[in-house]
Amino acid sequence: MEEHCADADHKVTEERLALLSVLQELTVAALDLLDPNKPADSFLDRVAERLGCMVALWLQTDEQGRVRLQGTSGLSTASRQLPIPCPSESPLERGPAEPDLPYPELASPGLVRWSVPIADSGPGAGHVSSALLLYFDREPHLPRQYRGMVERLGRVLRTALIHRQLFARTLDSERDLHQQKTLLESLSEASVEGILIASPDGRILTHNRRFVEMWGLEEEIESASNELLLRAISELVEEPARFLARAASFFEHITTSGHDELRLKDGRVFDQYNAPVVSADGVYYGRAVYFRDITARQRTERELQRERDFSSAVLDTARALVIVLDPEGRIIRFNRACQKVTGYSFEELRGAQFWKRLQPPEEREQVEANYAVLAAGQGFEHYESHWLTREGERRLISWSSNALRGETGAVEFVIGTGIDITEQRRAEQERDQTFQREQQARARAEEQEARSAFLAEASGLLAGELAPEDALRSVAALTVQRFADWCTVDLLDPDQSFQRITEARSEALRAMSPAKVLCAPPDLNAAHGPGRVLRLGEPEFFPEGCPSAALGCMRDGQGGAGVVEFESFMSVPLLARGHTLGAITLARSEAGGRYGPAEFALAQELARRAAMAVDNARLYQQAQMAIGLRDEFLSIASHELKTPVTSLQLSVQGLMRLTRTGALRTAPVETVTHSLEVIERQAKRMAKLVNTLLDVSRIHAGRLDLELEEVDLAALVRDIAARFAPELATSGTRLLVHADTAMPGVWDRSRLDQIVTNLLSNAIKYGEGRPIEIRVEGDAVTARLEVRDQGIGIPAERHARIFRAFERAVSSRHYGGLGLGLHIVNQLVERLGGSVRVESETGRGSTFTVELPRRGPSVSPPALEGRHASGLQS
């Protein structure tokens, strides 16, 4: 029993010795961690080896919650590179069943983790925690004391960690101190200033190389005596007493500092700055003196001042406006030219924002916004703006601005250079206006030339054709090439009927309206359009809002929806000698533009020339007809005169033969009487022909005088009917006279007799022996004479022509006469204030009706116009 107890005690003693050996070994290994340059991996390898664990980790969490791996044993190199996630809860505070480290070696099932916490790493280190994590492949068969040993090892590690951090901070402080010292020495040596630092007791502590270069007092500096150095320096300056007094004052008053300017005997100038060297906690270490050679700077400043003075003189003598502004737009400089233009002195505007004093009110906001952009170093370097003078006059200034930047790159000043271009701009505006007027005059001249060329070409076309219709068609085609998109020409006939000569369309209009377009003829009763122009003889002009329906142009002729729209149109009459001969209508589509006054005047001139050409062509045609009628009249007149002349000649020759032979006395009375009757009858016939021609001549010359008196038309008709009895008997014509009621009136008896005689003769000639009726009737105002025959009649188209001179309803080959009877009737009736008309159809006879005012003509009959002299118009 005692032996068994002895064995047990011996075994415990061995385990304790083994535990102490392991703890001693691991403690020694942990002490190596005092050196921050030694890694913790070797220590963890010893722990893993002694405790038999697969993986040993030393993790540390800083006060931001970041987890770092301080050392490891059992992890591969690749695993060591894996980042550890930053959890919301430190993994070092979790239980052993909650591993979330990213290492693959810890993913094996059945691993057992021992977590040995290491408390705060020491004072001043913040909340930094560490833990030693040991991973076994199964629950380790270690004595229970090993757990306690590991916990004691954690306390050893805490102590080692504290010493490790203290040692690391000590090393960091030494490095920082050395770095600051090195940096201070580098800055001192790199400085352009000479630096000297002296202790409170007057010893020279340090100096830089620049100080030696500036003063050249190497021996005095090496002596380390501040007093000896001050005396040596005083021998080099121009005012040694002042220099020594100032130096003594600084050493007496250790807290003062100040600047001095030292002028050396060799001409150099030093800037001296003397200041105490005091630590943050107020410890006085001595004085530092800084010397800077400002000789070149002062020279530069003097030169710069001279340059400024020169620049100022140049700016004041310059004719350009120069203004210097700060970034807020305040006036810093204002040269003499600016003062002259504005009437303000520089002192009046100094410091004022220029837009508030010099800009017109309506431009201030925009100028202020533009200046803000310019002061920011951006655009608007060249611009124009107005300035208001003291008198309120506006001056236009052309500005060129430049921003001056400081060392930081920010804009410090804005310099504006301007030129007063008010007079120049006025001259340019006057020049532009003059140029514009010249351009307009040139354009008008070109337009006038084009119009003249157009009129000349149109005149050539009008003059080159004898037929007016062909000439007008050519002119219309030319017009749609130069002047219009649509053109029509309508002509009036003498009987006031019209015909559309042509309708022309431009290529542009054809392209716009490819479908068939039908245009209705003009309506003489229309309110607008060519019908109104033909009716009134007045032009019509619609430069805008063309009433297209008035032109009557329809696409395919399908109702109002198909109306062809025009932008503008005009219709001008063809006027000649006070008569409307027709109308030219022009229209433009939207593409062609609107007509203006110049185009309207051109259209009127074209119409005038066209009317002249039409009138001349008609006159030419009528002249040709008149020549033909004249030739025919001369032939008829010759024939009419030849017959009585021949009868006269034969009768006279017979009587002459009887006279020559002496048989006249013995000739039978009947023979001589018959010859004399023939002579008398033919002489009367010739006299009648001559009187007829004389009447026509008097009528056309306006020399036909009327002898007005009271005449009974019914009685006159009965007398004339009785006078025509032999002629009626010869022709076998029966005359029925209806003139039983008296119808007195104020007329010329002889001319009234001539009217009735001509109408009755005309009825006998063309009545073909059929009965003739003559009727007189009327009322209190008008007397009416009606002569009706049942002869050959007159075609309807000749009704208006038979009252013209030398005109006939039938050929002169079958019916004799001069063709003047009805013409004389018409002229005499007009002069008596009445009218004559005919109603007739071919083969159904004719009825001539004369109406005369019973009170006679109201006014004296006017002289006939020259047109009657030609005998070509009614």
PDB file of N, CA and C in Angstrom, residues 510-550:
ATOM      1  N   ARG A 510     -48.230  72.869-113.930  1.00  0.00           N
ATOM      2  CA  ARG A 510     -48.547  71.524-114.440  1.00  0.00           C
ATOM      3  C   ARG A 510     -48.044  70.453-113.483  1.00  0.00           C
ATOM      4  N   ALA A 511     -46.879  70.702-112.892  1.00  0.00           N
ATOM      5  CA  ALA A 511     -46.355  69.721-111.938  1.00  0.00           C
ATOM      6  C   ALA A 511     -47.199  69.679-110.673  1.00  0.00           C
ATOM      7  N   MET A 512     -47.713  70.823-110.225  1.00  0.00           N
ATOM      8  CA  MET A 512     -48.542  70.861-109.024  1.00  0.00           C
ATOM      9  C   MET A 512     -49.922  70.277-109.274  1.00  0.00           C
ATOM     10  N   SER A 513     -50.454  70.454-110.472  1.00  0.00           N
ATOM     11  CA  SER A 513     -51.796  69.961-110.804  1.00  0.00           C
ATOM     12  C   SER A 513     -51.709  69.064-112.022  1.00  0.00           C
ATOM     13  N   PRO A 514     -51.180  67.847-111.824  1.00  0.00           N
ATOM     14  CA  PRO A 514     -51.015  66.949-112.980  1.00  0.00           C
ATOM     15  C   PRO A 514     -52.345  66.505-113.578  1.00  0.00           C
ATOM     16  N   ALA A 515     -53.424  66.518-112.774  1.00  0.00           N
ATOM     17  CA  ALA A 515     -54.719  66.111-113.304  1.00  0.00           C
ATOM     18  C   ALA A 515     -55.231  67.177-114.266  1.00  0.00           C
ATOM     19  N   LYS A 516     -56.235  66.833-115.032  1.00  0.00           N
ATOM     20  CA  LYS A 516     -56.818  67.752-115.991  1.00  0.00           C
ATOM     21  C   LYS A 516     -57.482  68.905-115.256  1.00  0.00           C
ATOM     22  N   VAL A 517     -57.195  70.132-115.717  1.00  0.00           N
ATOM     23  CA  VAL A 517     -57.765  71.322-115.116  1.00  0.00           C
ATOM     24  C   VAL A 517     -58.640  72.006-116.143  1.00  0.00           C
ATOM     25  N   LEU A 518     -59.886  72.271-115.768  1.00  0.00           N
ATOM     26  CA  LEU A 518     -60.836  72.941-116.640  1.00  0.00           C
ATOM     27  C   LEU A 518     -61.104  74.325-116.082  1.00  0.00           C
ATOM     28  N   CYS A 519     -61.081  75.339-116.957  1.00  0.00           N
ATOM     29  CA  CYS A 519     -61.325  76.717-116.557  1.00  0.00           C
ATOM     30  C   CYS A 519     -62.560  77.233-117.276  1.00  0.00           C
ATOM     31  N   ALA A 520     -63.551  77.651-116.521  1.00  0.00           N
ATOM     32  CA  ALA A 520     -64.793  78.133-117.097  1.00  0.00           C
ATOM     33  C   ALA A 520     -64.568  79.492-117.760  1.00  0.00           C
ATOM     34  N   PRO A 521     -65.340  79.830-118.807  1.00  0.00           N
ATOM     35  CA  PRO A 521     -65.213  81.150-119.427  1.00  0.00           C
ATOM     36  C   PRO A 521     -65.641  82.229-118.450  1.00  0.00           C
ATOM     37  N   PRO A 522     -65.186  83.453-118.650  1.00  0.00           N
ATOM     38  CA  PRO A 522     -65.521  84.520-117.705  1.00  0.00           C
ATOM     39  C   PRO A 522     -67.016  84.838-117.691  1.00  0.00           C
ATOM     40  N   ASP A 523     -67.488  85.171-116.501  1.00  0.00           N
ATOM     41  CA  ASP A 523     -68.879  85.562-116.303  1.00  0.00           C
ATOM     42  C   ASP A 523     -68.930  87.088-116.235  1.00  0.00           C
ATOM     43  N   LEU A 524     -69.619  87.701-117.227  1.00  0.00           N
ATOM     44  CA  LEU A 524     -69.656  89.160-117.294  1.00  0.00           C
ATOM     45  C   LEU A 524     -70.388  89.779-116.115  1.00  0.00           C
ATOM     46  N   ASN A 525     -71.165  88.986-115.378  1.00  0.00           N
ATOM     47  CA  ASN A 525     -71.897  89.495-114.224  1.00  0.00           C
ATOM     48  C   ASN A 525     -71.206  89.170-112.902  1.00  0.00           C
ATOM     49  N   ALA A 526     -69.996  88.584-112.966  1.00  0.00           N
ATOM     50  CA  ALA A 526     -69.294  88.180-111.748  1.00  0.00           C
ATOM     51  C   ALA A 526     -68.799  89.415-110.988  1.00  0.00           C
ATOM     52  N   ALA A 527     -68.681  89.234-109.647  1.00  0.00           N
ATOM     53  CA  ALA A 527     -68.196  90.338-108.806  1.00  0.00           C
ATOM     54  C   ALA A 527     -66.693  90.532-108.926  1.00  0.00           C
ATOM     55  N   HIS A 528     -65.970  89.447-109.269  1.00  0.00           N
ATOM     56  CA  HIS A 528     -64.520  89.524-109.426  1.00  0.00           C
ATOM     57  C   HIS A 528     -64.110  88.662-110.604  1.00  0.00           C
ATOM     58  N   GLY A 529     -62.896  88.942-111.073  1.00  0.00           N
ATOM     59  CA  GLY A 529     -62.352  88.116-112.120  1.00  0.00           C
ATOM     60  C   GLY A 529     -62.385  88.792-113.477  1.00  0.00           C
ATOM     61  N   PRO A 530     -61.964  88.071-114.499  1.00  0.00           N
ATOM     62  CA  PRO A 530     -61.887  88.671-115.844  1.00  0.00           C
ATOM     63  C   PRO A 530     -63.238  89.132-116.373  1.00  0.00           C
ATOM     64  N   GLY A 531     -64.350  88.478-115.947  1.00  0.00           N
ATOM     65  CA  GLY A 531     -65.664  88.918-116.418  1.00  0.00           C
ATOM     66  C   GLY A 531     -65.953  90.353-115.983  1.00  0.00           C
ATOM     67  N   ARG A 532     -65.620  90.680-114.744  1.00  0.00           N
ATOM     68  CA  ARG A 532     -65.822  92.055-114.262  1.00  0.00           C
ATOM     69  C   ARG A 532     -64.937  93.032-115.011  1.00  0.00           C
ATOM     70  N   VAL A 533     -63.697  92.646-115.291  1.00  0.00           N
ATOM     71  CA  VAL A 533     -62.779  93.524-116.013  1.00  0.00           C
ATOM     72  C   VAL A 533     -63.295  93.773-117.425  1.00  0.00           C
ATOM     73  N   LEU A 534     -63.829  92.726-118.089  1.00  0.00           N
ATOM     74  CA  LEU A 534     -64.393  92.907-119.427  1.00  0.00           C
ATOM     75  C   LEU A 534     -65.627  93.809-119.379  1.00  0.00           C
ATOM     76  N   ARG A 535     -66.410  93.675-118.315  1.00  0.00           N
ATOM     77  CA  ARG A 535     -67.646  94.449-118.221  1.00  0.00           C
ATOM     78  C   ARG A 535     -67.373  95.919-117.936  1.00  0.00           C
ATOM     79  N   LEU A 536     -66.455  96.205-117.000  1.00  0.00           N
ATOM     80  CA  LEU A 536     -66.238  97.580-116.562  1.00  0.00           C
ATOM     81  C   LEU A 536     -65.033  98.240-117.217  1.00  0.00           C
ATOM     82  N   GLY A 537     -64.138  97.445-117.776  1.00  0.00           N
ATOM     83  CA  GLY A 537     -62.935  98.036-118.345  1.00  0.00           C
ATOM     84  C   GLY A 537     -61.979  98.571-117.298  1.00  0.00           C
ATOM     85  N   GLU A 538     -62.056  98.039-116.047  1.00  0.00           N
ATOM     86  CA  GLU A 538     -61.192  98.471-114.948  1.00  0.00           C
ATOM     87  C   GLU A 538     -60.328  97.307-114.489  1.00  0.00           C
ATOM     88  N   PRO A 539     -59.051  97.569-114.153  1.00  0.00           N
ATOM     89  CA  PRO A 539     -58.171  96.471-113.720  1.00  0.00           C
ATOM     90  C   PRO A 539     -58.559  95.970-112.336  1.00  0.00           C
ATOM     91  N   GLU A 540     -58.141  94.760-112.032  1.00  0.00           N
ATOM     92  CA  GLU A 540     -58.405  94.151-110.728  1.00  0.00           C
ATOM     93  C   GLU A 540     -57.117  93.494-110.258  1.00  0.00           C
ATOM     94  N   PHE A 541     -56.751  93.767-108.991  1.00  0.00           N
ATOM     95  CA  PHE A 541     -55.456  93.322-108.470  1.00  0.00           C
ATOM     96  C   PHE A 541     -55.667  92.748-107.080  1.00  0.00           C
ATOM     97  N   PHE A 542     -55.281  91.481-106.900  1.00  0.00           N
ATOM     98  CA  PHE A 542     -55.351  90.814-105.598  1.00  0.00           C
ATOM     99  C   PHE A 542     -53.958  90.285-105.257  1.00  0.00           C
ATOM    100  N   PRO A 543     -53.100  91.104-104.597  1.00  0.00           N
ATOM    101  CA  PRO A 543     -51.758  90.609-104.258  1.00  0.00           C
ATOM    102  C   PRO A 543     -51.774  89.498-103.223  1.00  0.00           C
ATOM    103  N   GLU A 544     -52.806  89.467-102.343  1.00  0.00           N
ATOM    104  CA  GLU A 544     -52.907  88.440-101.312  1.00  0.00           C
ATOM    105  C   GLU A 544     -54.341  87.926-101.276  1.00  0.00           C
ATOM    106  N   GLY A 545     -54.485  86.687-100.826  1.00  0.00           N
ATOM    107  CA  GLY A 545     -55.820  86.136-100.651  1.00  0.00           C
ATOM    108  C   GLY A 545     -56.611  86.097-101.935  1.00  0.00           C
ATOM    109  N   CYS A 546     -56.044  85.492-102.940  1.00  0.00           N
ATOM    110  CA  CYS A 546     -56.693  85.441-104.251  1.00  0.00           C
ATOM    111  C   CYS A 546     -58.027  84.692-104.177  1.00  0.00           C
ATOM    112  N   PRO A 547     -59.136  85.319-104.626  1.00  0.00           N
ATOM    113  CA  PRO A 547     -60.415  84.582-104.697  1.00  0.00           C
ATOM    114  C   PRO A 547     -60.395  83.624-105.882  1.00  0.00           C
ATOM    115  N   SER A 548     -59.801  82.457-105.684  1.00  0.00           N
ATOM    116  CA  SER A 548     -59.548  81.534-106.788  1.00  0.00           C
ATOM    117  C   SER A 548     -60.822  81.105-107.496  1.00  0.00           C
ATOM    118  N   ALA A 549     -61.934  81.079-106.758  1.00  0.00           N
ATOM    119  CA  ALA A 549     -63.179  80.660-107.404  1.00  0.00           C
ATOM    120  C   ALA A 549     -63.567  81.622-108.515  1.00  0.00           C
ATOM    121  N   ALA A 550     -63.140  82.902-108.397  1.00  0.00           N
ATOM    122  CA  ALA A 550     -63.480  83.875-109.436  1.00  0.00           C
ATOM    123  C   ALA A 550     -62.793  83.558-110.746  1.00  0.00           C
TER     124      ALA A 550
END
